[in-house]
PDB file of C-alpha atoms in Angstrom:
ATOM      1  CA  MET A 111     -15.469  16.638 -16.969  1.00 45.00           C
ATOM      2  CA  THR A 112     -16.329  13.445 -16.580  1.00 56.00           C
ATOM      3  CA  SER A 113     -17.153  12.520 -13.271  1.00 90.00           C
ATOM      4  CA  CYS A 114     -14.871   9.586 -12.264  1.00 94.00           C
ATOM      5  CA  THR A 115     -12.015   7.701 -14.325  1.00 96.00           C
ATOM      6  CA  LEU A 116     -10.915   4.733 -14.082  1.00 97.00           C
ATOM      7  CA  VAL A 117      -6.840   4.384 -14.492  1.00 98.00           C
ATOM      8  CA  ILE A 118      -5.853   0.539 -14.933  1.00 98.00           C
ATOM      9  CA  PRO A 119      -1.873   0.178 -15.350  1.00 97.00           C
ATOM     10  CA  VAL A 120      -1.248  -3.392 -16.761  1.00 96.00           C
ATOM     11  CA  TYR A 121       2.178  -4.897 -18.207  1.00 95.00           C
ATOM     12  CA  ASN A 122       1.562  -8.084 -19.735  1.00 93.00           C
ATOM     13  CA  ARG A 123      -0.494 -10.726 -18.143  1.00 92.00           C
ATOM     14  CA  ALA A 124      -3.149  -9.876 -21.401  1.00 94.00           C
ATOM     15  CA  PRO A 125      -6.075 -12.560 -19.650  1.00 92.00           C
ATOM     16  CA  LEU A 126      -6.303 -10.709 -16.524  1.00 94.00           C
ATOM     17  CA  THR A 127      -6.427  -7.244 -18.256  1.00 95.00           C
ATOM     18  CA  THR A 128      -9.192  -9.328 -20.413  1.00 95.00           C
ATOM     19  CA  GLN A 129     -10.745 -10.553 -17.439  1.00 93.00           C
ATOM     20  CA  CYS A 130     -10.998  -7.371 -16.028  1.00 95.00           C
ATOM     21  CA  LEU A 131     -12.068  -4.889 -18.739  1.00 96.00           C
ATOM     22  CA  ASP A 132     -14.656  -7.458 -19.825  1.00 93.00           C
ATOM     23  CA  ALA A 133     -15.943  -7.030 -16.136  1.00 93.00           C
ATOM     24  CA  LEU A 134     -16.165  -3.505 -15.867  1.00 93.00           C
ATOM     25  CA  LEU A 135     -18.366  -3.174 -19.310  1.00 91.00           C
ATOM     26  CA  ASN A 136     -20.182  -5.738 -19.635  1.00 87.00           C
ATOM     27  CA  SER A 137     -21.768  -5.375 -15.890  1.00 79.00           C
ATOM     28  CA  SER A 138     -24.600  -2.971 -15.230  1.00 69.00           C
ATOM     29  CA  PRO A 139     -23.092   0.671 -15.362  1.00 64.00           C
ATOM     30  CA  GLU A 140     -22.586   2.272 -12.346  1.00 66.00           C
ATOM     31  CA  THR A 141     -23.601   5.594 -11.818  1.00 60.00           C
ATOM     32  CA  ALA A 142     -20.461   7.522 -12.160  1.00 56.00           C
ATOM     33  CA  LEU A 143     -18.201   5.597 -14.225  1.00 64.00           C
ATOM     34  CA  THR A 144     -17.541   7.238 -17.633  1.00 77.00           C
ATOM     35  CA  GLU A 145     -14.226   6.579 -18.232  1.00 93.00           C
ATOM     36  CA  ILE A 146     -11.855   3.854 -18.164  1.00 96.00           C
ATOM     37  CA  VAL A 147      -7.595   4.784 -19.433  1.00 97.00           C
ATOM     38  CA  VAL A 148      -5.599   1.687 -19.223  1.00 98.00           C
ATOM     39  CA  VAL A 149      -1.557   2.008 -19.309  1.00 98.00           C
ATOM     40  CA  ASP A 150       0.228  -0.397 -21.174  1.00 98.00           C
ATOM     41  CA  ASP A 151       3.090  -0.283 -19.409  1.00 97.00           C
ATOM     42  CA  GLY A 152       5.421  -1.534 -22.297  1.00 96.00           C
ATOM     43  CA  SER A 153       3.798  -4.774 -22.653  1.00 95.00           C
ATOM     44  CA  ALA A 154       5.250  -7.367 -25.094  1.00 94.00           C
ATOM     45  CA  ASP A 155       2.237  -9.759 -25.677  1.00 93.00           C
ATOM     46  CA  THR A 156      -1.287  -9.471 -26.716  1.00 93.00           C
ATOM     47  CA  THR A 157      -2.080  -6.349 -24.520  1.00 95.00           C
ATOM     48  CA  ALA A 158      -1.985  -4.199 -27.600  1.00 95.00           C
ATOM     49  CA  GLN A 159      -4.434  -5.873 -29.398  1.00 95.00           C
ATOM     50  CA  LEU A 160      -6.763  -6.618 -26.794  1.00 95.00           C
ATOM     51  CA  LEU A 161      -7.018  -3.036 -26.369  1.00 97.00           C
ATOM     52  CA  ALA A 162      -7.338  -2.110 -29.640  1.00 96.00           C
ATOM     53  CA  ALA A 163     -10.390  -4.052 -30.015  1.00 95.00           C
ATOM     54  CA  ARG A 164     -12.042  -2.185 -27.202  1.00 95.00           C
ATOM     55  CA  ALA A 165     -10.785   0.999 -28.871  1.00 93.00           C
ATOM     56  CA  ASP A 166     -14.180   2.296 -28.526  1.00 93.00           C
ATOM     57  CA  ARG A 167     -15.267   2.389 -24.528  1.00 93.00           C
ATOM     58  CA  VAL A 168     -11.292   2.050 -23.346  1.00 96.00           C
ATOM     59  CA  ARG A 169      -8.655   5.114 -23.487  1.00 96.00           C
ATOM     60  CA  VAL A 170      -5.202   4.011 -23.949  1.00 97.00           C
ATOM     61  CA  VAL A 171      -1.868   5.778 -22.814  1.00 98.00           C
ATOM     62  CA  ARG A 172       0.827   3.401 -24.572  1.00 97.00           C
ATOM     63  CA  HIS A 173       4.969   3.040 -22.858  1.00 97.00           C
ATOM     64  CA  GLU A 174       7.199   1.713 -25.307  1.00 95.00           C
ATOM     65  CA  GLN A 175       9.567   0.922 -22.272  1.00 95.00           C
ATOM     66  CA  ASN A 176       8.223  -0.422 -18.552  1.00 95.00           C
ATOM     67  CA  VAL A 177       8.386   2.550 -16.301  1.00 95.00           C
ATOM     68  CA  GLY A 178       6.745   0.418 -13.564  1.00 94.00           C
ATOM     69  CA  PHE A 179       3.507   1.361 -11.301  1.00 95.00           C
ATOM     70  CA  ALA A 180       4.280   4.882 -10.167  1.00 97.00           C
ATOM     71  CA  GLY A 181       4.487   6.294 -14.074  1.00 97.00           C
ATOM     72  CA  ALA A 182       1.977   4.561 -15.090  1.00 97.00           C
ATOM     73  CA  CYS A 183      -0.462   5.416 -12.758  1.00 98.00           C
ATOM     74  CA  ASN A 184       0.727   9.147 -13.289  1.00 98.00           C
ATOM     75  CA  ASP A 185       0.415   9.098 -16.454  1.00 98.00           C
ATOM     76  CA  GLY A 186      -3.035   7.856 -16.851  1.00 98.00           C
ATOM     77  CA  ALA A 187      -4.038  10.161 -13.994  1.00 98.00           C
ATOM     78  CA  ALA A 188      -2.655  13.198 -16.419  1.00 97.00           C
ATOM     79  CA  ALA A 189      -4.585  11.591 -19.282  1.00 97.00           C
ATOM     80  CA  ALA A 190      -7.845  11.757 -17.233  1.00 96.00           C
ATOM     81  CA  THR A 191     -10.643  13.798 -17.609  1.00 94.00           C
ATOM     82  CA  GLY A 192     -12.744  12.703 -14.269  1.00 94.00           C
ATOM     83  CA  GLU A 193     -12.874  15.383 -11.224  1.00 95.00           C
ATOM     84  CA  TRP A 194     -12.333  11.220  -9.325  1.00 96.00           C
ATOM     85  CA  LEU A 195      -9.746   8.626  -9.908  1.00 98.00           C
ATOM     86  CA  VAL A 196      -9.898   5.371  -9.224  1.00 97.00           C
ATOM     87  CA  PHE A 197      -6.354   3.646  -9.511  1.00 98.00           C
ATOM     88  CA  LEU A 198      -7.342  -0.399 -10.013  1.00 97.00           C
ATOM     89  CA  ASN A 199      -5.056  -3.232 -10.437  1.00 96.00           C
ATOM     90  CA  ASN A 200      -5.581  -5.331 -13.291  1.00 95.00           C
ATOM     91  CA  ASP A 201      -5.668  -8.737 -11.064  1.00 94.00           C
ATOM     92  CA  THR A 202      -9.119  -7.191  -9.851  1.00 96.00           C
ATOM     93  CA  LEU A 203     -12.655  -7.817 -10.505  1.00 95.00           C
ATOM     94  CA  PRO A 204     -15.049  -5.271  -8.956  1.00 94.00           C
ATOM     95  CA  GLU A 205     -18.285  -6.809  -7.676  1.00 94.00           C
ATOM     96  CA  SER A 206     -21.400  -5.015  -8.387  1.00 92.00           C
ATOM     97  CA  GLY A 207     -21.615  -1.491  -7.009  1.00 93.00           C
ATOM     98  CA  TRP A 208     -18.245  -1.020  -5.693  1.00 95.00           C
ATOM     99  CA  LEU A 209     -17.421   2.464  -7.579  1.00 94.00           C
ATOM    100  CA  ASP A 210     -20.645   3.998  -6.180  1.00 93.00           C
ATOM    101  CA  ALA A 211     -19.718   2.789  -2.408  1.00 96.00           C
ATOM    102  CA  LEU A 212     -16.618   4.375  -2.769  1.00 96.00           C
ATOM    103  CA  LEU A 213     -17.532   7.400  -4.347  1.00 95.00           C
ATOM    104  CA  ARG A 214     -20.602   7.328  -1.601  1.00 95.00           C
ATOM    105  CA  TYR A 215     -18.132   7.134   1.031  1.00 97.00           C
ATOM    106  CA  ALA A 216     -15.622   9.445  -0.168  1.00 96.00           C
ATOM    107  CA  SER A 217     -18.307  11.970  -0.321  1.00 94.00           C
ATOM    108  CA  SER A 218     -19.009  11.502   3.031  1.00 93.00           C
ATOM    109  CA  GLY A 219     -16.668  14.167   4.593  1.00 88.00           C
ATOM    110  CA  GLU A 220     -14.510  16.847   3.391  1.00 86.00           C
ATOM    111  CA  ARG A 221     -11.126  16.003   4.389  1.00 95.00           C
ATOM    112  CA  ILE A 222     -11.167  12.203   3.434  1.00 97.00           C
ATOM    113  CA  GLY A 223      -8.133  11.923   0.969  1.00 97.00           C
ATOM    114  CA  LEU A 224      -8.414   8.301  -0.111  1.00 98.00           C
ATOM    115  CA  VAL A 225     -10.259   5.143  -0.034  1.00 98.00           C
ATOM    116  CA  GLY A 226      -9.922   2.078  -0.219  1.00 98.00           C
ATOM    117  CA  SER A 227     -11.630  -1.347  -1.192  1.00 98.00           C
ATOM    118  CA  LYS A 228     -12.402  -4.275   1.034  1.00 98.00           C
ATOM    119  CA  LEU A 229     -10.040  -6.950  -1.511  1.00 98.00           C
ATOM    120  CA  LEU A 230     -10.864 -10.834  -1.264  1.00 97.00           C
ATOM    121  CA  PHE A 231      -8.616 -13.702  -2.441  1.00 93.00           C
ATOM    122  CA  PRO A 232     -10.251 -16.148  -5.021  1.00 89.00           C
ATOM    123  CA  ASN A 233     -11.477 -18.186  -2.315  1.00 90.00           C
ATOM    124  CA  GLY A 234     -13.649 -15.404  -0.611  1.00 93.00           C
ATOM    125  CA  THR A 235     -11.402 -14.442   2.618  1.00 95.00           C
ATOM    126  CA  ILE A 236      -9.612 -11.386   2.829  1.00 96.00           C
ATOM    127  CA  GLN A 237      -7.065 -10.329   1.119  1.00 95.00           C
ATOM    128  CA  HIS A 238      -7.421  -6.329   2.187  1.00 97.00           C
ATOM    129  CA  ALA A 239      -9.263  -4.616   4.464  1.00 98.00           C
ATOM    130  CA  GLY A 240      -7.035  -1.779   5.675  1.00 98.00           C
ATOM    131  CA  VAL A 241      -3.326  -2.017   6.562  1.00 98.00           C
ATOM    132  CA  VAL A 242      -1.873  -1.718  10.204  1.00 98.00           C
ATOM    133  CA  PHE A 243       1.988  -1.648  10.617  1.00 97.00           C
ATOM    134  CA  ALA A 244       3.943  -3.929  13.476  1.00 95.00           C
ATOM    135  CA  ARG A 245       6.174  -2.730  15.841  1.00 93.00           C
ATOM    136  CA  ASP A 246       9.079  -3.270  13.669  1.00 89.00           C
ATOM    137  CA  SER A 247       7.669  -0.406  11.453  1.00 90.00           C
ATOM    138  CA  ARG A 248       6.444  -3.433   8.672  1.00 93.00           C
ATOM    139  CA  ALA A 249       3.319  -3.165   7.276  1.00 96.00           C
ATOM    140  CA  HIS A 250       0.633  -6.004   7.339  1.00 96.00           C
ATOM    141  CA  HIS A 251      -3.043  -6.496   5.451  1.00 97.00           C
ATOM    142  CA  ILE A 252      -5.046  -6.681   8.658  1.00 98.00           C
ATOM    143  CA  TYR A 253      -6.984  -9.604   9.063  1.00 97.00           C
ATOM    144  CA  ALA A 254      -5.679 -11.195   5.465  1.00 95.00           C
ATOM    145  CA  GLY A 255      -6.989 -14.925   5.372  1.00 92.00           C
ATOM    146  CA  PHE A 256     -10.325 -13.934   7.983  1.00 95.00           C
ATOM    147  CA  PRO A 257     -13.868 -14.512   6.127  1.00 96.00           C
ATOM    148  CA  ALA A 258     -14.863 -11.975   4.275  1.00 97.00           C
ATOM    149  CA  ASP A 259     -18.276 -11.638   7.184  1.00 97.00           C
ATOM    150  CA  HIS A 260     -16.210 -11.829   9.840  1.00 97.00           C
ATOM    151  CA  PRO A 261     -17.849  -8.517  11.672  1.00 97.00           C
ATOM    152  CA  ALA A 262     -13.858  -6.731  12.295  1.00 98.00           C
ATOM    153  CA  VAL A 263     -13.785  -6.413   8.398  1.00 98.00           C
ATOM    154  CA  ASN A 264     -17.345  -5.212   7.763  1.00 98.00           C
ATOM    155  CA  LYS A 265     -16.940  -1.798   9.368  1.00 97.00           C
ATOM    156  CA  SER A 266     -15.325   1.408   7.473  1.00 98.00           C
ATOM    157  CA  ARG A 267     -12.611   3.314   9.273  1.00 98.00           C
ATOM    158  CA  GLU A 268      -9.537   5.236   9.249  1.00 98.00           C
ATOM    159  CA  PHE A 269      -6.078   3.481   8.817  1.00 98.00           C
ATOM    160  CA  GLN A 270      -2.347   5.492   8.183  1.00 98.00           C
ATOM    161  CA  VAL A 271      -2.556   3.644   4.831  1.00 98.00           C
ATOM    162  CA  VAL A 272      -4.705   1.415   2.741  1.00 98.00           C
ATOM    163  CA  THR A 273      -3.879  -0.694  -0.547  1.00 97.00           C
ATOM    164  CA  GLY A 274      -3.236   1.149  -3.954  1.00 96.00           C
ATOM    165  CA  ALA A 275      -4.660  -1.766  -5.720  1.00 96.00           C
ATOM    166  CA  CYS A 276      -7.995  -0.591  -5.618  1.00 98.00           C
ATOM    167  CA  ALA A 277      -8.176   3.007  -4.167  1.00 98.00           C
ATOM    168  CA  LEU A 278     -10.343   6.200  -5.085  1.00 98.00           C
ATOM    169  CA  ILE A 279      -8.843  10.061  -4.810  1.00 98.00           C
ATOM    170  CA  ARG A 280     -10.273  13.257  -5.893  1.00 97.00           C
ATOM    171  CA  ARG A 281      -8.473  14.496  -9.023  1.00 97.00           C
ATOM    172  CA  ALA A 282      -7.279  17.949  -7.981  1.00 96.00           C
ATOM    173  CA  LEU A 283      -6.149  16.345  -4.374  1.00 98.00           C
ATOM    174  CA  PHE A 284      -3.780  13.889  -6.264  1.00 98.00           C
ATOM    175  CA  ASP A 285      -2.459  16.633  -8.082  1.00 97.00           C
ATOM    176  CA  GLU A 286      -1.965  18.853  -5.250  1.00 97.00           C
ATOM    177  CA  VAL A 287       0.159  15.950  -3.263  1.00 97.00           C
ATOM    178  CA  GLY A 288       2.402  15.022  -6.437  1.00 97.00           C
ATOM    179  CA  GLY A 289       1.584  11.731  -7.610  1.00 98.00           C
ATOM    180  CA  PHE A 290       2.568   8.604  -6.955  1.00 98.00           C
ATOM    181  CA  ASP A 291       6.781   8.812  -6.459  1.00 97.00           C
ATOM    182  CA  ASP A 292       8.694   6.551  -9.241  1.00 94.00           C
ATOM    183  CA  ASP A 293      10.952   6.653  -6.087  1.00 96.00           C
ATOM    184  CA  PHE A 294       9.879   3.278  -5.016  1.00 96.00           C
ATOM    185  CA  VAL A 295       9.737   0.561  -7.891  1.00 93.00           C
ATOM    186  CA  ASN A 296       6.464  -1.203  -8.008  1.00 91.00           C
ATOM    187  CA  GLY A 297       5.972  -1.399  -4.230  1.00 92.00           C
ATOM    188  CA  TYR A 298       5.510   1.112  -1.304  1.00 96.00           C
ATOM    189  CA  GLU A 299       4.094   3.877  -3.767  1.00 97.00           C
ATOM    190  CA  ASP A 300       0.489   3.205  -2.092  1.00 97.00           C
ATOM    191  CA  MET A 301       1.817   3.551   1.506  1.00 98.00           C
ATOM    192  CA  ASP A 302       3.558   6.567   0.645  1.00 98.00           C
ATOM    193  CA  LEU A 303       0.905   8.365  -1.308  1.00 98.00           C
ATOM    194  CA  CYS A 304      -1.364   7.495   2.014  1.00 98.00           C
ATOM    195  CA  LEU A 305       1.493   9.165   4.548  1.00 98.00           C
ATOM    196  CA  ARG A 306       1.491  12.154   2.411  1.00 98.00           C
ATOM    197  CA  LEU A 307      -1.877  12.799   2.546  1.00 98.00           C
ATOM    198  CA  ARG A 308      -2.292  12.344   5.859  1.00 98.00           C
ATOM    199  CA  ARG A 309       0.814  15.096   6.228  1.00 97.00           C
ATOM    200  CA  LEU A 310      -1.741  17.357   4.354  1.00 97.00           C
ATOM    201  CA  GLY A 311      -4.669  16.744   6.783  1.00 97.00           C
ATOM    202  CA  TYR A 312      -6.183  14.308   5.018  1.00 98.00           C
ATOM    203  CA  GLY A 313      -7.801  10.755   6.203  1.00 98.00           C
ATOM    204  CA  VAL A 314      -7.066   7.440   4.145  1.00 98.00           C
ATOM    205  CA  HIS A 315      -9.816   5.182   4.728  1.00 98.00           C
ATOM    206  CA  TYR A 316     -10.976   2.007   4.056  1.00 98.00           C
ATOM    207  CA  CYS A 317     -14.794   1.093   2.754  1.00 98.00           C
ATOM    208  CA  HIS A 318     -15.893  -2.397   3.423  1.00 98.00           C
ATOM    209  CA  GLU A 319     -19.027  -1.946   1.252  1.00 98.00           C
ATOM    210  CA  SER A 320     -17.042  -1.387  -1.957  1.00 98.00           C
ATOM    211  CA  VAL A 321     -15.770  -5.565  -2.517  1.00 98.00           C
ATOM    212  CA  VAL A 322     -13.381  -6.333  -5.331  1.00 97.00           C
ATOM    213  CA  ASP A 323     -11.850  -9.913  -6.189  1.00 96.00           C
ATOM    214  CA  HIS A 324      -7.906  -9.650  -5.968  1.00 94.00           C
ATOM    215  CA  LEU A 325      -5.342 -12.102  -7.846  1.00 86.00           C
ATOM    216  CA  GLU A 326      -2.600 -10.272  -5.881  1.00 69.00           C
ATOM    217  CA  SER A 327      -1.181 -13.314  -4.212  1.00 50.00           C
ATOM    218  CA  ALA A 328      -0.187 -14.910  -7.490  1.00 51.00           C
ATOM    219  CA  THR A 329       0.737 -11.568  -9.483  1.00 51.00           C
ATOM    220  CA  ARG A 330       2.977  -9.819  -7.259  1.00 57.00           C
ATOM    221  CA  ASP A 331       6.876  -9.160  -7.692  1.00 65.00           C
ATOM    222  CA  HIS A 332       8.298  -9.168  -4.532  1.00 73.00           C
ATOM    223  CA  ALA A 333      12.021  -8.079  -6.120  1.00 80.00           C
ATOM    224  CA  PHE A 334      11.869  -4.755  -5.030  1.00 86.00           C
ATOM    225  CA  ASP A 335      10.818  -4.949  -1.611  1.00 88.00           C
ATOM    226  CA  GLN A 336      13.633  -4.381   0.193  1.00 91.00           C
ATOM    227  CA  GLN A 337      15.133  -1.289  -1.041  1.00 94.00           C
ATOM    228  CA  ASN A 338      11.840  -0.091  -1.357  1.00 94.00           C
ATOM    229  CA  HIS A 339      11.361  -0.557   2.695  1.00 94.00           C
ATOM    230  CA  GLU A 340      14.696   1.102   3.331  1.00 94.00           C
ATOM    231  CA  LEU A 341      13.539   3.755   1.256  1.00 96.00           C
ATOM    232  CA  PHE A 342       9.787   3.863   3.194  1.00 96.00           C
ATOM    233  CA  LEU A 343      11.982   4.007   6.555  1.00 95.00           C
ATOM    234  CA  GLU A 344      14.208   6.815   5.592  1.00 96.00           C
ATOM    235  CA  ARG A 345      11.173   8.940   5.027  1.00 96.00           C
ATOM    236  CA  TRP A 346       8.441   7.610   6.952  1.00 97.00           C
ATOM    237  CA  ALA A 347      10.056   5.877  10.393  1.00 94.00           C
ATOM    238  CA  GLU A 348       9.542   8.753  12.366  1.00 95.00           C
ATOM    239  CA  VAL A 349       6.154   9.136  11.129  1.00 96.00           C
ATOM    240  CA  VAL A 350       4.246   5.552  11.098  1.00 97.00           C
ATOM    241  CA  HIS A 351       3.312   4.191  14.630  1.00 97.00           C
ATOM    242  CA  GLN A 352       2.281   0.817  15.826  1.00 97.00           C
ATOM    243  CA  ASP A 353      -1.399   0.096  15.190  1.00 97.00           C
ATOM    244  CA  ASP A 354      -2.439  -3.142  14.963  1.00 97.00           C
ATOM    245  CA  VAL A 355      -3.124  -4.507  18.406  1.00 96.00           C
ATOM    246  CA  ARG A 356      -5.223  -1.240  18.813  1.00 97.00           C
ATOM    247  CA  TYR A 357      -7.218  -2.474  16.383  1.00 98.00           C
ATOM    248  CA  TYR A 358      -7.394  -6.120  17.682  1.00 97.00           C
ATOM    249  CA  LEU A 359      -8.738  -4.447  20.876  1.00 96.00           C
ATOM    250  CA  GLU A 360     -10.936  -3.004  19.426  1.00 97.00           C
ATOM    251  CA  ASP A 361     -12.623  -5.516  17.286  1.00 97.00           C
ATOM    252  CA  GLY A 362     -12.612  -7.619  20.561  1.00 96.00           C
ATOM    253  CA  LEU A 363      -9.955 -10.120  19.558  1.00 97.00           C
ATOM    254  CA  ILE A 364      -8.011  -9.346  22.009  1.00 96.00           C
ATOM    255  CA  ASP A 365      -8.858  -9.124  26.084  1.00 95.00           C
ATOM    256  CA  ILE A 366      -6.913  -8.579  29.241  1.00 93.00           C
ATOM    257  CA  THR A 367      -8.344  -8.902  32.317  1.00 93.00           C
ATOM    258  CA  TYR A 368      -6.392  -8.213  35.457  1.00 92.00           C
ATOM    259  CA  TRP A 369      -6.005  -9.308  39.163  1.00 88.00           C
ATOM    260  CA  ASP A 370      -4.892  -7.257  42.299  1.00 86.00           C
ATOM    261  CA  GLN A 371      -1.297  -8.072  41.258  1.00 85.00           C
ATOM    262  CA  PHE A 372       0.340  -9.535  37.895  1.00 87.00           C
ATOM    263  CA  PRO A 373       0.093 -11.834  35.791  1.00 87.00           C
ATOM    264  CA  ALA A 374      -2.708 -10.860  34.294  1.00 90.00           C
ATOM    265  CA  LEU A 375      -4.728 -12.977  31.945  1.00 90.00           C
ATOM    266  CA  LEU A 376      -4.509 -12.701  28.178  1.00 90.00           C
ATOM    267  CA  TRP A 377      -7.145 -14.078  25.933  1.00 92.00           C
ATOM    268  CA  VAL A 378      -6.496 -13.955  22.054  1.00 93.00           C
ATOM    269  CA  SER A 379      -8.842 -15.454  19.621  1.00 93.00           C
ATOM    270  CA  PRO A 380      -7.846 -18.621  17.563  1.00 88.00           C
ATOM    271  CA  HIS A 381      -9.016 -16.539  13.969  1.00 88.00           C
ATOM    272  CA  LEU A 382      -6.047 -13.907  14.800  1.00 92.00           C
ATOM    273  CA  ALA A 383      -3.338 -15.770  16.493  1.00 86.00           C
ATOM    274  CA  VAL A 384      -2.056 -18.651  18.009  1.00 77.00           C
ATOM    275  CA  VAL A 385       0.785 -18.884  20.638  1.00 71.00           C
ATOM    276  CA  ASP A 386       4.738 -18.424  19.922  1.00 65.00           C
ATOM    277  CA  ARG A 387       5.541 -21.547  17.478  1.00 54.00           C
ATOM    278  CA  GLU A 388       8.856 -22.426  20.035  1.00 57.00           C
ATOM    279  CA  ARG A 389       6.037 -22.651  23.212  1.00 53.00           C
ATOM    280  CA  ALA A 390       2.830 -23.646  21.291  1.00 54.00           C
ATOM    281  CA  ASN A 391       1.557 -27.331  22.048  1.00 60.00           C
ATOM    282  CA  ALA A 392       0.733 -29.585  19.688  1.00 59.00           C
ATOM    283  CA  SER A 393      -2.778 -28.344  18.193  1.00 56.00           C
ATOM    284  CA  GLU A 394      -1.199 -24.519  17.756  1.00 56.00           C
ATOM    285  CA  ARG A 395       1.238 -25.994  15.609  1.00 59.00           C
ATOM    286  CA  LEU A 396      -0.850 -27.766  13.432  1.00 59.00           C
ATOM    287  CA  LEU A 397      -3.071 -24.877  13.409  1.00 58.00           C
ATOM    288  CA  ALA A 398      -0.621 -22.568  12.180  1.00 58.00           C
ATOM    289  CA  LYS A 399       1.011 -25.313   9.745  1.00 63.00           C
ATOM    290  CA  ARG A 400      -2.534 -25.594   8.468  1.00 63.00           C
ATOM    291  CA  SER A 401      -2.787 -22.023   8.166  1.00 62.00           C
ATOM    292  CA  GLN A 402       0.219 -21.905   6.090  1.00 62.00           C
ATOM    293  CA  GLN A 403      -0.603 -24.848   3.876  1.00 67.00           C
ATOM    294  CA  VAL A 404      -3.802 -23.164   2.962  1.00 64.00           C
ATOM    295  CA  PHE A 405      -2.201 -19.780   2.123  1.00 64.00           C
ATOM    296  CA  ASP A 406       0.457 -21.817  -0.226  1.00 69.00           C
ATOM    297  CA  ALA A 407      -2.500 -23.848  -1.699  1.00 68.00           C
ATOM    298  CA  LEU A 408      -4.387 -20.512  -2.721  1.00 68.00           C
ATOM    299  CA  LYS A 409      -1.161 -18.915  -4.030  1.00 68.00           C
ATOM    300  CA  GLU A 410      -0.299 -22.135  -6.155  1.00 68.00           C
ATOM    301  CA  ASN A 411      -3.866 -22.673  -7.323  1.00 69.00           C
ATOM    302  CA  THR A 412      -4.389 -18.678  -8.157  1.00 70.00           C
ATOM    303  CA  ARG A 413      -0.714 -19.115 -10.584  1.00 69.00           C
ATOM    304  CA  LEU A 414      -2.236 -22.250 -12.187  1.00 69.00           C
ATOM    305  CA  ARG A 415      -5.483 -20.090 -13.130  1.00 70.00           C
ATOM    306  CA  ILE A 416      -3.603 -17.090 -14.401  1.00 71.00           C
ATOM    307  CA  GLU A 417      -1.359 -19.754 -16.533  1.00 70.00           C
ATOM    308  CA  LEU A 418      -4.293 -21.322 -18.095  1.00 74.00           C
ATOM    309  CA  LEU A 419      -5.904 -18.004 -18.950  1.00 72.00           C
ATOM    310  CA  GLU A 420      -3.096 -17.356 -21.219  1.00 70.00           C
ATOM    311  CA  ALA A 421      -2.522 -20.642 -22.817  1.00 71.00           C
ATOM    312  CA  GLU A 422      -6.222 -19.911 -23.882  1.00 71.00           C
ATOM    313  CA  GLN A 423      -5.597 -16.575 -25.022  1.00 68.00           C
ATOM    314  CA  GLN A 424      -2.567 -17.636 -26.758  1.00 68.00           C
ATOM    315  CA  ALA A 425      -4.419 -20.913 -28.255  1.00 69.00           C
ATOM    316  CA  ARG A 426      -7.547 -18.758 -29.772  1.00 67.00           C
ATOM    317  CA  ALA A 427      -4.486 -16.382 -31.183  1.00 62.00           C
ATOM    318  CA  THR A 428      -2.210 -19.328 -33.101  1.00 62.00           C
ATOM    319  CA  SER A 429      -5.459 -20.363 -33.948  1.00 65.00           C
ATOM    320  CA  GLU A 430      -7.177 -17.139 -35.502  1.00 61.00           C
ATOM    321  CA  ALA A 431      -3.714 -16.154 -37.314  1.00 57.00           C
ATOM    322  CA  SER A 432      -3.997 -19.847 -38.822  1.00 62.00           C
ATOM    323  CA  GLY A 433      -7.415 -18.883 -40.068  1.00 60.00           C
ATOM    324  CA  THR A 434      -6.148 -15.817 -41.638  1.00 56.00           C
ATOM    325  CA  LYS A 435      -3.295 -17.413 -43.622  1.00 56.00           C
ATOM    326  CA  ARG A 436      -5.403 -20.106 -44.875  1.00 56.00           C
ATOM    327  CA  LEU A 437      -8.133 -17.257 -46.059  1.00 55.00           C
ATOM    328  CA  ALA A 438      -5.008 -15.368 -47.931  1.00 54.00           C
TER     329      ALA A 438
END
């Protein structure tokens, strides 16, 4: 049995898969990286060709029809030979030492079930540093948009949930818990898995030393979010609890000072929040608007970057096909 298997589910987006695989294959070897399994989940673009070109270093599981994230990951895990599994999206670019950090952290405690990485947007800000739940039981990536060097995102710790875009788990434990549930469609599968692990007494953790760049803002399909959320609440509404404010207090981004009588004095870091927009002053409204503009620009730039990669790859494929015809 090999020590670790990366399971990468892909559906079209061949340039992203090329970029991800080349980054993995051309980087300095991670001590435990011994196998890559790519699940081609019914792609109709040039994914099959790019995987064939790397057949000597990548194992491929091929689906004739698209079955979705859960089924692709489960089939990749079934084909894996590693003691550890790492589920990795194809829209990621892992940084040096990312896998060793995950394995080191996961091995530090007997009841650590699943460990997620620090994920960064292309501009270097936080995309994932753990997941928290608000009062309405909706999940949010804590500190999304924060600088990557902020103290609040540079502490490894436990959460109810972390993202499955880059997450490590023991193969035996993944089998024990039953893998990802395909009742969810391209969303919420990772949260459901985390909560099933916690129900068995295993912890779900964020590892800040494992750093991966992620293009999530431009590639995620939100078409099934509502039905996934309804199913999630049906299963877990009585289990998940609001924990967002606890982390903000723990990280010193909210502070409350009490007098002899109320009202108390509430301080909130401007990095974290502004006053409710209906009551905000002009500077706070401007700050909130600017934050949204920056995020929208980031998504658009990422989308254009992906389109450029796809256009370049299509041009190369057309050129190569034309050259082959001339030789014939």
